[in-house]
PDB file of C-alpha atoms in Angstrom:
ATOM      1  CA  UNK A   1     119.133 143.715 113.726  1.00 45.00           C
ATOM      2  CA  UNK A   2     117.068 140.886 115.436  1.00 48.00           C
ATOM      3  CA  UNK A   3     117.266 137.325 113.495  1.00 53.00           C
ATOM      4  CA  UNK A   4     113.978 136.492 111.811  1.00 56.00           C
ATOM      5  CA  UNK A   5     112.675 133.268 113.578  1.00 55.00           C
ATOM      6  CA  UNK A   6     111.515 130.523 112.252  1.00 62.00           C
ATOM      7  CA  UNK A   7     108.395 128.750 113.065  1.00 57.00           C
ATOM      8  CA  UNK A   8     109.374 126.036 114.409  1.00 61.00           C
ATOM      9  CA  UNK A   9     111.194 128.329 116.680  1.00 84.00           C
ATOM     10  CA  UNK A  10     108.453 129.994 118.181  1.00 91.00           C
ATOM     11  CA  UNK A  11     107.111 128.460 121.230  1.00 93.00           C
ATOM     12  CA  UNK A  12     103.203 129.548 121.178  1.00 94.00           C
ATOM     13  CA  UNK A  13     100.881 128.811 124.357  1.00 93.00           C
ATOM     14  CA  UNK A  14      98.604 126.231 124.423  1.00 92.00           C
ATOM     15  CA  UNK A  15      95.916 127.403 125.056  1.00 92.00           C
ATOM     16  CA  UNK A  16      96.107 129.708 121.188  1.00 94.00           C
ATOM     17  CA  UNK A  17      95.893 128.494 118.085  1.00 92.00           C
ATOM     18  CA  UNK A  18      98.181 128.937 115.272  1.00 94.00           C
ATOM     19  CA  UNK A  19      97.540 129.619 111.727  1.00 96.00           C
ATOM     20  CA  UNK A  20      97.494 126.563 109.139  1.00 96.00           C
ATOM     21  CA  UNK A  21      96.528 128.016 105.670  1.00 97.00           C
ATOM     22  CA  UNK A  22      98.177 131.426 106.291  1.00 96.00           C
ATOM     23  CA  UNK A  23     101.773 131.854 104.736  1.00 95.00           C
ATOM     24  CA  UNK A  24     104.021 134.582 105.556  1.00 95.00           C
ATOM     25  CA  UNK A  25     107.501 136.434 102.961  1.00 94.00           C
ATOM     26  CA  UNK A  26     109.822 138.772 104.371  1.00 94.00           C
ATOM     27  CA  UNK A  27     111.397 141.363 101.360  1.00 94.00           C
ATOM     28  CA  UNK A  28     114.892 143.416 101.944  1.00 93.00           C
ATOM     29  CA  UNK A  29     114.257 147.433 101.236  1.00 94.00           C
ATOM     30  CA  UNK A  30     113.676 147.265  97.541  1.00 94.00           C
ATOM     31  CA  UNK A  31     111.557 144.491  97.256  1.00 95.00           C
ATOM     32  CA  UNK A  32     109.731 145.914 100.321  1.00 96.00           C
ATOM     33  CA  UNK A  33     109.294 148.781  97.947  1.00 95.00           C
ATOM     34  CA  UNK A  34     108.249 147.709  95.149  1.00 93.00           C
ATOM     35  CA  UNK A  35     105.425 145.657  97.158  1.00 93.00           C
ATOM     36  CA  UNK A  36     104.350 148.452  98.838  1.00 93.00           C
ATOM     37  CA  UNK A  37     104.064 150.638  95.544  1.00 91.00           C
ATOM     38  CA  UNK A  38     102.084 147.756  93.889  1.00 88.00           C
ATOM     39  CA  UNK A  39      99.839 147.535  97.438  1.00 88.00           C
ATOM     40  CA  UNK A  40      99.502 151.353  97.327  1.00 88.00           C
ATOM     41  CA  UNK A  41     100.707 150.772 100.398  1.00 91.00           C
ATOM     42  CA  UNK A  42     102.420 153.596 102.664  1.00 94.00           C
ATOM     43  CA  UNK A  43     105.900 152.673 102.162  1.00 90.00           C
ATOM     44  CA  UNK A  44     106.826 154.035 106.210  1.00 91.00           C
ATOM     45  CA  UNK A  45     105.137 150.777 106.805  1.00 94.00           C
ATOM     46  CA  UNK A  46     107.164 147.257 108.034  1.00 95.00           C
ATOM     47  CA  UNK A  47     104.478 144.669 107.720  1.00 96.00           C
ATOM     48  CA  UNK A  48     100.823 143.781 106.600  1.00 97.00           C
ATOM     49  CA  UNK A  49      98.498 141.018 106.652  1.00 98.00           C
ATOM     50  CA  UNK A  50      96.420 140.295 103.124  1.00 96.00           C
ATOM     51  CA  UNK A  51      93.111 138.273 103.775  1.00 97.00           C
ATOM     52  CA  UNK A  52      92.652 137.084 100.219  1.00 94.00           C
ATOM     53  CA  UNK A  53      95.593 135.375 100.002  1.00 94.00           C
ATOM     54  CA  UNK A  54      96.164 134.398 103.905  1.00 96.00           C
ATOM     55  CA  UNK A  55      99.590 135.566 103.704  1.00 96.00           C
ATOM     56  CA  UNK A  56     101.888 138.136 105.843  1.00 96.00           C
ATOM     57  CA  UNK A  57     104.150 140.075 104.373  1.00 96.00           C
ATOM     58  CA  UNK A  58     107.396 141.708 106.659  1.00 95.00           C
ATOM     59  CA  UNK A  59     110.278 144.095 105.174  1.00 95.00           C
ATOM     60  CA  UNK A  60     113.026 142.815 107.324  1.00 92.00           C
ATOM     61  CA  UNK A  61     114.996 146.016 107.559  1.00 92.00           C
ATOM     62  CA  UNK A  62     113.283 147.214 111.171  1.00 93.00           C
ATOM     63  CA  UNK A  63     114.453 146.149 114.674  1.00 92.00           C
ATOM     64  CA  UNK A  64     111.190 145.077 115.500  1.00 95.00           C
ATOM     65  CA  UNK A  65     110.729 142.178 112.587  1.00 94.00           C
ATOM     66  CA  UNK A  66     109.828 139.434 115.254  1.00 93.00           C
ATOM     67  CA  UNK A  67     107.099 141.184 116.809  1.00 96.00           C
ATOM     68  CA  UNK A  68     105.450 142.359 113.280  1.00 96.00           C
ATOM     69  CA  UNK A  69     105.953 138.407 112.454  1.00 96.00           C
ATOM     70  CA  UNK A  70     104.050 137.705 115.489  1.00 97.00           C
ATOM     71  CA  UNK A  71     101.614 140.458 114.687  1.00 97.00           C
ATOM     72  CA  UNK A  72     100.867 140.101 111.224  1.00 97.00           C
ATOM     73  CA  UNK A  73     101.154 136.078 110.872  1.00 97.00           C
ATOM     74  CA  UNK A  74      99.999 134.800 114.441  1.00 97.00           C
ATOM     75  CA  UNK A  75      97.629 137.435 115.349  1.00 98.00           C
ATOM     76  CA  UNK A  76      95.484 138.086 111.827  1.00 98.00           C
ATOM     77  CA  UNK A  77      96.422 135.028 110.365  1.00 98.00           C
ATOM     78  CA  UNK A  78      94.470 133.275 113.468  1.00 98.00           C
ATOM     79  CA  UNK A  79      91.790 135.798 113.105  1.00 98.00           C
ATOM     80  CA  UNK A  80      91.652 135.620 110.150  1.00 98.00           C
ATOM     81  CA  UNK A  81      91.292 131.636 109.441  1.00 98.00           C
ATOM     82  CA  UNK A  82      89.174 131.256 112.828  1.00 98.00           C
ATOM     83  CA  UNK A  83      86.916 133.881 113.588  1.00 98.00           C
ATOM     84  CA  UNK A  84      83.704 134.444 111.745  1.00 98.00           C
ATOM     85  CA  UNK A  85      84.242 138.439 111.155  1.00 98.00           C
ATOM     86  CA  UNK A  86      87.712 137.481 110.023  1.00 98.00           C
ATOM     87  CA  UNK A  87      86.621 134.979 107.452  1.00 98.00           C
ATOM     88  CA  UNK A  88      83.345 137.087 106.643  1.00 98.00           C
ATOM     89  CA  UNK A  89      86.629 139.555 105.441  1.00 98.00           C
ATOM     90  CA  UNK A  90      88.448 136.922 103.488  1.00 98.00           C
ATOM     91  CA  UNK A  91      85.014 135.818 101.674  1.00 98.00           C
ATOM     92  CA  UNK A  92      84.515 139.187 100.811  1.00 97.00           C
ATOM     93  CA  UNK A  93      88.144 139.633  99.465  1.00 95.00           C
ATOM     94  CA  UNK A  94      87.725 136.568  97.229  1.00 95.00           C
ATOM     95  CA  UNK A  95      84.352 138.143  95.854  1.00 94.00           C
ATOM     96  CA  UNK A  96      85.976 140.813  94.650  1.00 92.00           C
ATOM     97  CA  UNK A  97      88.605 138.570  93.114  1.00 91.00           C
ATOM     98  CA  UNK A  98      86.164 136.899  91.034  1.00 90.00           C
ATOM     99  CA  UNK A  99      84.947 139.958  89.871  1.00 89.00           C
ATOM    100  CA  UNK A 100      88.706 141.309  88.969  1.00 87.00           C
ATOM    101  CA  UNK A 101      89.678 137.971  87.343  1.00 87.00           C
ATOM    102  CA  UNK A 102      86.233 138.459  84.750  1.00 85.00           C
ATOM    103  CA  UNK A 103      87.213 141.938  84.179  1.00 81.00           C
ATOM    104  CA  UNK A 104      90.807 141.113  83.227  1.00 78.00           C
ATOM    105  CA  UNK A 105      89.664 137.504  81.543  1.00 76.00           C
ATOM    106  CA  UNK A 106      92.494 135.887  83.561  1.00 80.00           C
ATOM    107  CA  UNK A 107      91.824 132.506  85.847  1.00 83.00           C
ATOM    108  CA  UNK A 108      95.035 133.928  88.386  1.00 84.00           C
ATOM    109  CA  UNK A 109      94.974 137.202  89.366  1.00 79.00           C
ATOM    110  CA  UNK A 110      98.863 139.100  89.479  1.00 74.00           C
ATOM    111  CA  UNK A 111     100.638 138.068  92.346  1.00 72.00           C
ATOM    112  CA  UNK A 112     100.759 140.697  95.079  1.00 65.00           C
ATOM    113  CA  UNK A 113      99.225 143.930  92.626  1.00 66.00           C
ATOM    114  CA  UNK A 114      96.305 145.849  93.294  1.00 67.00           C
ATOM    115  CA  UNK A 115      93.840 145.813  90.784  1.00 68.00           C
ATOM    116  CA  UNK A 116      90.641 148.006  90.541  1.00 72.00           C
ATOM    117  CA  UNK A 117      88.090 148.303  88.130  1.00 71.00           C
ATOM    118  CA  UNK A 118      87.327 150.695  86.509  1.00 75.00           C
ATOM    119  CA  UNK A 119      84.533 153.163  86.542  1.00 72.00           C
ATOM    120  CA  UNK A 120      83.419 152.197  83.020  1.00 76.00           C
ATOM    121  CA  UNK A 121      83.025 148.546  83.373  1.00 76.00           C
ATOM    122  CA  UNK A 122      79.903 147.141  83.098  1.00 82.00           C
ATOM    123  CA  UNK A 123      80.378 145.493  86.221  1.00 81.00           C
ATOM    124  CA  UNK A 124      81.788 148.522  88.001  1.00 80.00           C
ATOM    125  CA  UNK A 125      78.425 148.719  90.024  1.00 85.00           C
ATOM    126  CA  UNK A 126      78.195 145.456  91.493  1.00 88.00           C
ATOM    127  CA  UNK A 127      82.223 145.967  92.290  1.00 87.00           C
ATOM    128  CA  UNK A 128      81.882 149.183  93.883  1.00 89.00           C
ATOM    129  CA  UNK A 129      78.894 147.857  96.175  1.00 93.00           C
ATOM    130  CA  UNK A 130      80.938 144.975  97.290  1.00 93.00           C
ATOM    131  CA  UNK A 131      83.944 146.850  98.126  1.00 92.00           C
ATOM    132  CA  UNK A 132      81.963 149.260  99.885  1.00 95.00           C
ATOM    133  CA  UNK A 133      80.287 146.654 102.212  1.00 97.00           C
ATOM    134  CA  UNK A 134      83.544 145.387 102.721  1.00 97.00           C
ATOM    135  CA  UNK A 135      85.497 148.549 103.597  1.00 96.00           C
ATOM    136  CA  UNK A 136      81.732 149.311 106.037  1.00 98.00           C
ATOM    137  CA  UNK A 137      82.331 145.574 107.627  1.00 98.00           C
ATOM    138  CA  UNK A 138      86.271 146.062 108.140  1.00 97.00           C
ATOM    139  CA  UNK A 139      85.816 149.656 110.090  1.00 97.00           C
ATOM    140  CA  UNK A 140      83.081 148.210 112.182  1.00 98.00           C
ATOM    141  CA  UNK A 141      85.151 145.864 113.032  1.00 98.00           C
ATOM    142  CA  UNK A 142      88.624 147.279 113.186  1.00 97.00           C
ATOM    143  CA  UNK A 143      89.019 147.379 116.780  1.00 97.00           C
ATOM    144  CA  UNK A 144      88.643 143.437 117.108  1.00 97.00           C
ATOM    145  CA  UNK A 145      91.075 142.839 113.998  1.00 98.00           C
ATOM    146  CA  UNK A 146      93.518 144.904 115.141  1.00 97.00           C
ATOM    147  CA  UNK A 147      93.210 144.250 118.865  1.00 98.00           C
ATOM    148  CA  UNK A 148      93.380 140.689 118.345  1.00 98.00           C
ATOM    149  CA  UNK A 149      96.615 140.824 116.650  1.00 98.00           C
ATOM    150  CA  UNK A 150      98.166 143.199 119.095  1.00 98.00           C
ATOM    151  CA  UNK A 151      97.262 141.063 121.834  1.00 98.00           C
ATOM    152  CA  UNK A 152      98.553 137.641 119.945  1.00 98.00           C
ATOM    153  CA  UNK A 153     101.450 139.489 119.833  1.00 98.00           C
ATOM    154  CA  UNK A 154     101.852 140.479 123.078  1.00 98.00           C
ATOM    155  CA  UNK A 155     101.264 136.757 124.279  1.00 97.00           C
ATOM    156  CA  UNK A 156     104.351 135.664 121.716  1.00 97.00           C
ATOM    157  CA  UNK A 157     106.668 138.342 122.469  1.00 96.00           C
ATOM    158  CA  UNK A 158     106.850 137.586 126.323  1.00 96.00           C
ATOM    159  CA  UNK A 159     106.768 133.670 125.770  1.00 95.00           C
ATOM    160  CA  UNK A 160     109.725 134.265 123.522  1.00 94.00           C
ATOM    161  CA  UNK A 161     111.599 136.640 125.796  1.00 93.00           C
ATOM    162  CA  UNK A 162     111.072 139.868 123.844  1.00 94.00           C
ATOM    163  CA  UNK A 163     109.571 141.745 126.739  1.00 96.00           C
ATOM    164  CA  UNK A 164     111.694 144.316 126.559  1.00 96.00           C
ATOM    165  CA  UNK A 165     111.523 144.799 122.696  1.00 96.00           C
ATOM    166  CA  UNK A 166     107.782 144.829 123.010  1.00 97.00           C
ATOM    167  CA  UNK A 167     107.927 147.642 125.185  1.00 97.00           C
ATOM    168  CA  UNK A 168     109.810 149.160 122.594  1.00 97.00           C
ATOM    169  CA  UNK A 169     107.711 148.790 120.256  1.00 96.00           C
ATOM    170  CA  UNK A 170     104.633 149.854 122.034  1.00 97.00           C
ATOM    171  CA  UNK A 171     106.021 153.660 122.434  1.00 96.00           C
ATOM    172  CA  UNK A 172     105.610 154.089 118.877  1.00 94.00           C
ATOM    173  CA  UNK A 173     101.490 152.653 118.498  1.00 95.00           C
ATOM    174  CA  UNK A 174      99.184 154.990 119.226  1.00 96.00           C
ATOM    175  CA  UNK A 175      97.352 155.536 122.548  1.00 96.00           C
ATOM    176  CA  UNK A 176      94.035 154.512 120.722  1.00 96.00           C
ATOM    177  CA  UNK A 177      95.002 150.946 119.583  1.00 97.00           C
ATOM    178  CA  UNK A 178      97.392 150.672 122.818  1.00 97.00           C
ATOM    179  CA  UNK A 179      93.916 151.240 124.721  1.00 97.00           C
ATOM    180  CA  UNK A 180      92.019 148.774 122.610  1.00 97.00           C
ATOM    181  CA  UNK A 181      94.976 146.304 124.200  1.00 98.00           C
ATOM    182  CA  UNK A 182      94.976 147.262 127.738  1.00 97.00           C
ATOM    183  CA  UNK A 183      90.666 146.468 127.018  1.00 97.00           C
ATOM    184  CA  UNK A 184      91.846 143.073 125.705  1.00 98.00           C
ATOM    185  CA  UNK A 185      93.837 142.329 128.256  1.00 98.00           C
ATOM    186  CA  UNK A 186      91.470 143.191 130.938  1.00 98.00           C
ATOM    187  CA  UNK A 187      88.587 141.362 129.486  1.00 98.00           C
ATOM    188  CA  UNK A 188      91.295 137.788 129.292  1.00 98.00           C
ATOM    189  CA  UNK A 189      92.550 138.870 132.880  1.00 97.00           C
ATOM    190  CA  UNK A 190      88.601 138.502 133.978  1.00 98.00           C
ATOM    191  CA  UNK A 191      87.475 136.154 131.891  1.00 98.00           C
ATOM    192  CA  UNK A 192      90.133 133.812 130.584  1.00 97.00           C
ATOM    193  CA  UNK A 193      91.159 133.257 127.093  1.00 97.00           C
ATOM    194  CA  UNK A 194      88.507 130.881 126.155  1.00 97.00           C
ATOM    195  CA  UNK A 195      85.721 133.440 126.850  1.00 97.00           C
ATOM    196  CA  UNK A 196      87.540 135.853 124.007  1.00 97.00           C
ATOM    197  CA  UNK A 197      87.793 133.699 121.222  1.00 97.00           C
ATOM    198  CA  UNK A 198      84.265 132.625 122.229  1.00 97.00           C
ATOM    199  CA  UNK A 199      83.177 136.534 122.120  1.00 97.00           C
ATOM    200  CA  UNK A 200      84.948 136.910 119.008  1.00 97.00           C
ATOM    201  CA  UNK A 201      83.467 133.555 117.401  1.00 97.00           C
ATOM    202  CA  UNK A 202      86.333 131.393 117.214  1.00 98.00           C
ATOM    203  CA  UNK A 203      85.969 128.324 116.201  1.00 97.00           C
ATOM    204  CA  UNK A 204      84.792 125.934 118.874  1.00 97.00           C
ATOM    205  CA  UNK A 205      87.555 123.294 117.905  1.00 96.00           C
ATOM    206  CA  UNK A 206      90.230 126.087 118.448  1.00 96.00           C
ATOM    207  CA  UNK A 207      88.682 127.392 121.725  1.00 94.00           C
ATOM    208  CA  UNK A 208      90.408 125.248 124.753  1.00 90.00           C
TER     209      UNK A 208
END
């Protein structure tokens, strides 16, 4: 099993930003668990990104715990506290927030739990439109949030000499969001990094 890094540890290129507000937690098996239940998360899965809360969250028994670091902290935490779409997601994350914390008459919402409200609210309508735009925004856009983070990832692994593990890890994504990477990477290779956070809507101060 491959040490967790730390962040000081991780060299990141110049030329990309790194998150500031965005935290990350890594969980042995049952904790990982027990989040995942709480998410109604597939349990198969070793790591996810939450925009409300800015935070990654890793289950560190998998070989491949650096890169999902990389990919869930680095890649969607940037996007996520940089790029327009990605904080259009956030905003709409903390709508629906507002709206769960008036339903359960609570100020803090239950750390890492998925809440819903119910069909027999009175403000189950203006709930269920919100999510709806939001779940209609985030598959529109999937291909950029995901891409991003796969090719953040990408950038980290080889700077940090995990090539090889990369590689690895690639064999088991799909040939749909490995294609959205190879598109990625051709755009940067023709363009230069600059021009894709500038097509994504980076913030200029982030853009070199």
């Amino acid at each position: 099993m491959e040490a967790m890094p730390t962040l000081e540890a991780v060299v990141v290129p110049d030329n990309l930003a790194t998150p500031q507000r965005s935290t990350f937690r890594v969980y042995p098996t049952p904790d990982w668990t027990q989040f995942c239940t709480n998410q109604g998360m597939d349990h198969r899965r070793d790591g996810v990104y939450i925009p409300r809360s800015l935070s990654a969250h890793l289950h560190s028994n998998t070989a491949f715990i650096q890169l999902y670091f990389f990919h869930e902290f680095y890649g969607h935490g940037s996007f996520c506290e940089y790029s327009s779409i990605g904080k259009k997601i956030v905003a709409y994350e903390h709508e629906l927030a507002e709206i769960e914390k008036a339903v359960l008459g609570v100020t803090e919402l239950p750390e890492n739990t998925r809440f819903r409200v119910t069909s027999d609210h009175i403000l189950f309508a203006d709930y269920k439109t919100l999510r709806d735009e939001l779940q209609q925004y985030f598959a529109a856009n999937h291909d950029v949030y995901e891409g991003f983070a796969l090719w953040f990832e990408k950038q980290l692994a080889l700077r940090n000499g995990l090539g090889e593990l990369h590689k690895a890890r690639m064999e088991l994504v799909d040939s749909p969001h490995r294609a959205i990477l190879t598109d990625i990477e051709y755009f940067v290779k023709s363009n230069g990094v600059a021009a894709l956070l500038e097509k994504l809507d980076f913030d200029q101060d982030v853009i070199p």
